[in-house]
Every structure is written in structure tokens, then in C-alpha cells.
């Protein structure tokens, strides 16, 4: 907290179709080394916001600054800017099916480093150490379409980490994973954050929020920023969570106990 | 919402008993499609498994293998004498054995398929009514040439020497070509084969696209299979043609829309990892002496065969 | 219509493959200009779609089922150039990994199904649909017709390739080395099969999917032609690309005698009398058509004074090829003219 500002968004709005904004007047800042969560119901605009943070789409209104430089389509046309930015920011898509486009796990992991222009030896060394870290050695030559959901997510994360980015953006990383894989992933994210990476996770899974967030931004169904605060503040604010439709009246009685203790170490 | 009661029709129980007694169902387009999809899956498994074994061709550098087998295909294509084709085929069998390709499936695939399709296709050309030539076996002789309206048919119906020889050549040639193609497919992992294409001066963008295509074929095939299975499982009445077409249009349109959406996502995923329209790939293969020797052997054999073929004339 | 290896001489395959080189080159450039880095995933998924569509069994009116290529559909949706690449890639994968269609014959298959089919279908569709609205019912019909006709034209090209084999490649004693049927038999046989079976399947698929998209997802119908800016880029690029294409065709024409070299003596021995024999037993109507066709293309090529020499034949081959390509070129030019009239379409579509 209070560190150097990495992302600075001012009054950002985005619409896929004219007249139907998916993000409406979002202003927020994210510091270097921070771990933040974008919390919101399905369709509130989390993925869209992350795509803006990764410079894949560009807002019609407002400005996005990354490390003081404005992120615009024009700036990203610049070769040096493009490479430096891509090198620093990694994005794990929600749909690993789209993300894993190489014919084998090994090549998937090698794709990023190769684009960076590393030598073959360096690339191989990186790939091998990632395979080991993620316990993927046995799957190295498998095509991605023959992996399970959990394995696929691991490979997707590994593929992004392979270029050693400084910022990790993850879109609903735990969706569809079994409890063990979820736990593995969350612990890995914490470890990466402790190593200095900035982690930006979009999720509607309240259970993992306290572990992977220093700060939480809540997106409402009106596509505006509905709230902001520490995980404990946000999760305790039942009023807010109800308003953005993340929980309903029945939620408290049924689930309260389990949720807040699941990941307390 | 939860306290709304279920509508009456959902509570009714009016099911007919499960017992046979209807007409035999003919496999329709959906069953056929599902069967084809399953068959394709088995093919892929079979060849991936074989390509993973060790053997003469599997150990050969994929670039050398592709070029030398391609050269053999050209030789087989140019051959004018059946003996040449037979010798090439013997060589192909030898390569297959050395590469531990199981003989049964390898022979069956070629010699069940080729005579059936090619054979039926060339059958009419055996006869002099279709293809002129020296009669070899006379089937019958009419008293005079026949005129059937605009058609004129000669008196003699015979199998010709040229027809028979041509049919034999074609079947043999197609058999050899198919066997050679099969050897490539069965002994090379496709990921490797794709990279080998670079040697044939196929531009990067094509190879990249080809790679991506191969990757996404499986996804689209899976989507297709799911749609067809879902349809089969929800088939509660007989479908008429209109409904079939509506389903086909829906499933293809749906496939297309999802495919298009996916392509956008894939593009962003590639962009996010530093892709700028130009890929760098890992090319750290080195040719070894055995690679050179094996490739040279195959190429030399091809040249000798071509020479021999020319000498045999015909 | 996937021609396996062995039916066509390697020379034929080489000539058709060479014909595809300028097409692929121009297509890659055009697509690159319009799609930039987006091209690879879009084309790949187009190809994967085409591959998957070829797996579908389509019920056709005679009660059986047939396969479609999806090529006409791809051409209408992504434009003929992108379709040419997409279908080529689908064909390459079928040939290389599934033994469906020959490896040497890849050039021929690509020529028929990745060049003739998408271009013919696309221009027929544009011509028929004219200025009708994007959602007009007529467009689905136009798409079906385009698919049907496009596929039949591709089949005609395949039939011509087959039909040339016994004329060009046989032994001294008349044994055909490749596909044995002359044009007069190959063309009607292929026509029958494709008019009745494969053509309807292609037409049905194209028409149905266009109609479905009109109702459900009309955005996909606007992908091609792309935005105004891109159209402008294309327009400036057009001159250069036409020039390149023209050069490609010239090279192709000059290369065509290569087929002769390997055809060797068989070519020299071939005479109009042989032709008469080969064509002797077909319905006169067809025979007339066939002989006019073959006469126009082949027997008259020898230049007076050079009869019988290799160079004369080579020259004849070049002239023949030029005439053939010229006809194709004129047809496309005519289509282009006809289509240019209605003005720049699609310039106002497509948001960010
Ligand atoms: N490519 C797209 N085109 C049009 N609308 C889109 C597209 N992607 C998302 N949307 C719409 O934008 C809204 C926000 O989507 P998204 O950012 O994916 O939300 P979340 O990730 O919070 O579930 C949704 O209503 C969704 O339907
Ligand atoms: Mg989302």
C-alpha cells in the first residue's frame, strides 16, 4: 500500500455496442506489488475491464495510464512500447481453450519466451523449470485438448509466467476447478505476489477473496464502481454485496460459516 | 421465485412402456456424422500412437523424411511400367516393417480401399465400348453395330488389353501413392510434421495458421459432436426433413458463430503474449549423419528406379 | 471431389500447383492488409470450420446423404481471398493427416476447391444478391445457388483435369497411365454426380446457414467486405495485386510446356485420328461439344512450318494455356465490372 502507482484509470467507459456501456465511468489506481480483486456478478464488466488493463481493447472515454504512460492503440503500435508492455503484463484468460493455441504443452510454454527473442537454450531452461515447478513433466508433449480443466489452467498460467511478467491479470482463475486445484492455484498466486508481482484477479468467488486481495474493487450491475476497500471491509458489507447481486437474502444463514474460514492459514 | 408452483403438465405422468415393436430405425445423417467423428478420433489415436514408437522412419529427421517420401511419390507418379511400381511398393513394405507399422492394418487400409473405389471407377474402361483397344477377352458379338437413337454401339464387346493394363496401372499406382501417404502420417507426430513444412518453403504465416487450425479442429469437432449427441438424446419424435434442416442450419450457424468469437479470443490471447503477426518458433533440430544417409538412400533408390523405368520403356 | 494421388500425372499436379502460387500469394497479401495480425486465428478457425463442415453428413433430396465443403459459405462470409487460404489449409490437413485427397494432388484439389469454388460462389452470390438488403430472403436463395453452381464449376475443373489425362499420358500402345476417361466421358460423369449429389449438399448448407445467420447473428454477414478504411486500403492495393496476379499467370503459361517434357513421346504420337477413336462411342451431341472443345484447344496448335517439333508443341501448349487463362480472366473481370456498379458496399458497417 502507498507504493508507486502502476495503473491509473480515470473515468473509463467502454461499450461493445453503442448506447450500452459495459463499463461506465470507472476510476481506480493499482499500486506496484499490490494484489487486487475485481469483484462483480456475471456480466458486470470484469473481463472487459481486464482486457482494457491488458491493452487489448481501448476505452471510448477516459484514460488508462500504465507506469505513467498512456495506454492507447497508437502507443501500442509502437514496436518498443508494445514489446515492453507485453513483456511486463501477462494475462490468464478465463477460457483456456482460447489461450492454449499451441500443439503441445512444451511449445505452449515456449511461445512467450520465443517471442521475446531469448536463445533456444534459455527457452528450454525456462520451459523445463516451469514444467518442474508446476509438476507438468508427464504432460509436456501432450496436446492441450487432451488435458483436464485443472491441467489446462496450470498450463495457461505457466505459459504466461514463462515470459516472467511483472503484472499478472487473471480472469476467474478458479472457475470450474476442483477444490484441490483451486487451492494450488491460490497458493501459487500468493507465492508470486510475495515475490513482488502485481496480481489482478477478477472473480465472483467470495471464498478466495481474502487470500488473494489486499484491496477489492466491486463492480455493480450498472457497470459502475460500486465500492472499494480491504477484503474484510467489503465482505462484511452485506448491504453492498446484496446491491450488486453477488449474494441474496438466503446467503448469510447458509454459507457464512464456511466461507470466511476456508483459506485462513 | 422458488415458491412458485410447477405447472400441471410437468407433474403429469403419461409415458408409453419401453419395449420394441416399431420399425427398424435406419441410421440417419446424425448417426452417420457421429460415426464419422468417432472414426476420425480413432484414426488420430492410432497414428499418434504409432508415431510415438521408435523405428527407421520415426528416427529419421522429419524434414528428410518428408522430402524423401515426397520424392518417392513423384517417382511413383512418373513411373510408366508396372514393374517399377511393384518395386517401389516392395520398398514401401520394407520401410513399414522397419518402422514397426503393423502389417495388417497397413495392408488392409490400402488394399481394401483402393480396389474398391479405384476398381469400380476404372471398371468401365476395361471394355472397348468405352476405351478403344486390342480385344483380349471377347464377351459377345452382335450381328451388326447397334444404333440406339443417338447412340452407336459397335458389334463387339470385349475387354481390351489396354483397358486391363491401364486399370492395373491405376490401381497399383493409387495403392502405392496411398501407402506412401500413410507412411508419412503414421510415422510422424503432427506437431513435428507441421514444423517440417517450413523446409518446403511454406511461408511462416501458413505454417502458423496450419498449426492453429489443427489445434482448433478438435475443439470444433468436439462442439459438433456435443450438438449431435444432444440432439440424439432429445429426439422424442420422428424428425421430418424440415426439422432436420433446421437442426443442421442451427448447428452449423452456431458452430460458425462460436468459431468466429473464438478466433477473436485467440487473437487477443496471442496478442497478450507478445504476438505481432510474426511468429518466432523453436528450430533446434540438427541433421545427423544417419539422417543424411537414410535420406540419400531413399533419394538414390528413387533415381535408380526412374532410370530403370525409362530403360524398361513401354 | 478430393482427388487422390495416382489419378493425375505429377505434371498436371505441378502445373495446377504452380497456378495456385500466385493465388496464395495474392490472398496472403490481401488478407494481411485487411486483417493484420488477426489473420492467423481468423483463417485458422475458418479452415477448422471448413474441415468440420466436411465431416457433416447432409441429407439430400434423394434420401441419401452427402458431404459439403463449406467453401462457398466461407467465401460469402470471409470473402474469396480468405476462403482460398482457409480451404487450402483444410485440404492440406486432410491430405497430410487423414489421407483424404492426395499429397501430390494437393495443388489440383486446391485449384478446384480453394480457387474455382470460392471465387465462383462469391461472385455468383454478389451478382445474384445485388442490392437486396442483408436480411432479404432472396439472399439465402442466392447463396444456395452460388454454392450449387460453384461446386459444379469446381467439379467441371476436376473433370477437365481427369479428361486430359488419357489424351496426354498414355503408352505407345494406348494404355492410359492415369485416369482413363477422356473429357467426353469424364465431364458428364462428374457432372451427373455433382449436379445430383454434391452440388445440392453444398447449396443446402450454404443457403441454410446464410438464412440462419440472417435471423440469429447478422453481424457475421457483415464481416466481409470490411470497413471503409479497409476497403480504401484494398482499392489502393488492387492495382499492384492485379499486376502480381498477371505476372503469376504469365509465369504459369511459360511453365506449362514442362508438362510436355515428361509426357515425352506419347504426346507426339497423339493425333486427331486417335481422338476420333477415343471419342467414338458417345452421344453425338456430347461428342460434338467435346470435339469442339478439344479441337479448339488442342489439334490446331501447331504453327505452320514447325509441325512436329518439340518447340512447336511447346508453343502450342503455351497458346492453349493462354487462351484458357484468358477466358477465366475475362470472366472474372466481367464479374468485377458488374459488381463495381452498385457502388462501394459495406463501407458504413462495422463498429470497433
Ligand atoms: N465481445 C462482446 N461483444 C458484445 N458484448 C460483449 C462482448 N463481451 C462481453 N459483452 C457483454 O458485456 C457485458 C460484460 O461482460 P464481461 O466483461 O465479460 O463481464 P464479466 O466478466 O463481469 O462476467 C456482458 O453483458 C456481455 O454480454
Ligand atoms: Mg468474465
PDB file of N, CA, C and O and ligand atoms in Angstrom, chain A residues 16 22 41-48, chain B residues 261, ligand 1:
ATOM      1  N   UNK A  16     -19.427  -2.222 -26.091  1.00  0.00           N
ATOM      2  CA  UNK A  16     -19.256  -3.059 -27.288  1.00  0.00           C
ATOM      3  C   UNK A  16     -20.218  -2.579 -28.370  1.00  0.00           C
ATOM      4  O   UNK A  16     -19.887  -2.548 -29.538  1.00  0.00           O
ATOM      5  N   UNK A  22     -20.655  -1.090 -20.996  1.00  0.00           N
ATOM      6  CA  UNK A  22     -20.342  -2.269 -20.200  1.00  0.00           C
ATOM      7  C   UNK A  22     -19.452  -1.848 -19.036  1.00  0.00           C
ATOM      8  O   UNK A  22     -19.354  -2.528 -18.019  1.00  0.00           O
ATOM      9  N   UNK A  41     -20.843  -9.457 -10.170  1.00  0.00           N
ATOM     10  CA  UNK A  41     -21.682 -10.551 -10.659  1.00  0.00           C
ATOM     11  C   UNK A  41     -21.344 -10.830 -12.122  1.00  0.00           C
ATOM     12  O   UNK A  41     -20.656 -10.035 -12.770  1.00  0.00           O
ATOM     13  N   UNK A  42     -21.859 -11.939 -12.650  1.00  0.00           N
ATOM     14  CA  UNK A  42     -21.662 -12.248 -14.058  1.00  0.00           C
ATOM     15  C   UNK A  42     -22.166 -11.100 -14.912  1.00  0.00           C
ATOM     16  O   UNK A  42     -23.250 -10.593 -14.682  1.00  0.00           O
ATOM     17  N   UNK A  43     -21.381 -10.687 -15.869  1.00  0.00           N
ATOM     18  CA  UNK A  43     -21.844  -9.657 -16.807  1.00  0.00           C
ATOM     19  C   UNK A  43     -21.628  -8.236 -16.310  1.00  0.00           C
ATOM     20  O   UNK A  43     -22.015  -7.278 -16.981  1.00  0.00           O
ATOM     21  N   UNK A  44     -20.989  -8.075 -15.155  1.00  0.00           N
ATOM     22  CA  UNK A  44     -20.823  -6.716 -14.635  1.00  0.00           C
ATOM     23  C   UNK A  44     -19.688  -5.973 -15.342  1.00  0.00           C
ATOM     24  O   UNK A  44     -19.599  -4.753 -15.245  1.00  0.00           O
ATOM     25  N   UNK A  45     -18.842  -6.679 -16.061  1.00  0.00           N
ATOM     26  CA  UNK A  45     -17.813  -5.996 -16.841  1.00  0.00           C
ATOM     27  C   UNK A  45     -16.386  -6.268 -16.390  1.00  0.00           C
ATOM     28  O   UNK A  45     -15.444  -5.595 -16.824  1.00  0.00           O
ATOM     29  N   UNK A  46     -16.193  -7.277 -15.547  1.00  0.00           N
ATOM     30  CA  UNK A  46     -14.851  -7.567 -15.033  1.00  0.00           C
ATOM     31  C   UNK A  46     -13.879  -7.933 -16.161  1.00  0.00           C
ATOM     32  O   UNK A  46     -12.772  -7.396 -16.242  1.00  0.00           O
ATOM     33  N   UNK A  47     -14.320  -8.846 -17.009  1.00  0.00           N
ATOM     34  CA  UNK A  47     -13.430  -9.275 -18.085  1.00  0.00           C
ATOM     35  C   UNK A  47     -13.099  -8.108 -19.006  1.00  0.00           C
ATOM     36  O   UNK A  47     -11.953  -7.960 -19.458  1.00  0.00           O
ATOM     37  N   UNK A  48     -14.090  -7.298 -19.276  1.00  0.00           N
ATOM     38  CA  UNK A  48     -13.871  -6.158 -20.155  1.00  0.00           C
ATOM     39  C   UNK A  48     -12.822  -5.221 -19.546  1.00  0.00           C
ATOM     40  O   UNK A  48     -11.906  -4.767 -20.235  1.00  0.00           O
TER      41      UNK A  48
ATOM     42  N   UNK B 261     -16.208 -16.108 -32.736  1.00  0.00           N
ATOM     43  CA  UNK B 261     -15.958 -15.498 -31.437  1.00  0.00           C
ATOM     44  C   UNK B 261     -14.630 -16.007 -30.875  1.00  0.00           C
ATOM     45  O   UNK B 261     -13.812 -15.251 -30.368  1.00  0.00           O
TER      46      UNK B 261
HETATM   47  N1  LIG D   1     -17.385  -9.321 -27.472  1.00  0.00           N
HETATM   48  C1  LIG D   1     -18.508  -8.825 -26.945  1.00  0.00           C
HETATM   49  N2  LIG D   1     -19.427  -8.251 -27.746  1.00  0.00           N
HETATM   50  C2  LIG D   1     -20.562  -7.747 -27.231  1.00  0.00           C
HETATM   51  N3  LIG D   1     -20.868  -7.769 -25.955  1.00  0.00           N
HETATM   52  C3  LIG D   1     -19.999  -8.306 -25.077  1.00  0.00           C
HETATM   53  C4  LIG D   1     -18.778  -8.877 -25.551  1.00  0.00           C
HETATM   54  N4  LIG D   1     -18.105  -9.359 -24.481  1.00  0.00           N
HETATM   55  C5  LIG D   1     -18.873  -9.099 -23.402  1.00  0.00           C
HETATM   56  N5  LIG D   1     -20.014  -8.486 -23.761  1.00  0.00           N
HETATM   57  C6  LIG D   1     -21.074  -8.031 -22.855  1.00  0.00           C
HETATM   58  O1  LIG D   1     -20.501  -7.131 -21.928  1.00  0.00           O
HETATM   59  C7  LIG D   1     -21.027  -7.328 -20.639  1.00  0.00           C
HETATM   60  C8  LIG D   1     -19.889  -7.512 -19.652  1.00  0.00           C
HETATM   61  O2  LIG D   1     -19.191  -8.683 -19.965  1.00  0.00           O
HETATM   62  P1  LIG D   1     -17.896  -9.167 -19.204  1.00  0.00           P
HETATM   63  O3  LIG D   1     -16.912  -8.067 -19.190  1.00  0.00           O
HETATM   64  O4  LIG D   1     -17.494 -10.454 -19.813  1.00  0.00           O
HETATM   65  O5  LIG D   1     -18.450  -9.397 -17.731  1.00  0.00           O
HETATM   66  P2  LIG D   1     -17.929 -10.348 -16.573  1.00  0.00           P
HETATM   67  O6  LIG D   1     -16.561 -10.764 -16.910  1.00  0.00           O
HETATM   68  O7  LIG D   1     -18.022  -9.488 -15.354  1.00  0.00           O
HETATM   69  O8  LIG D   1     -18.866 -11.502 -16.482  1.00  0.00           O
HETATM   70  C9  LIG D   1     -21.967  -8.517 -20.724  1.00  0.00           C
HETATM   71  O9  LIG D   1     -23.273  -8.023 -20.768  1.00  0.00           O
HETATM   72  C10 LIG D   1     -21.603  -9.167 -22.023  1.00  0.00           C
HETATM   73  O10 LIG D   1     -22.741  -9.743 -22.602  1.00  0.00           O
END
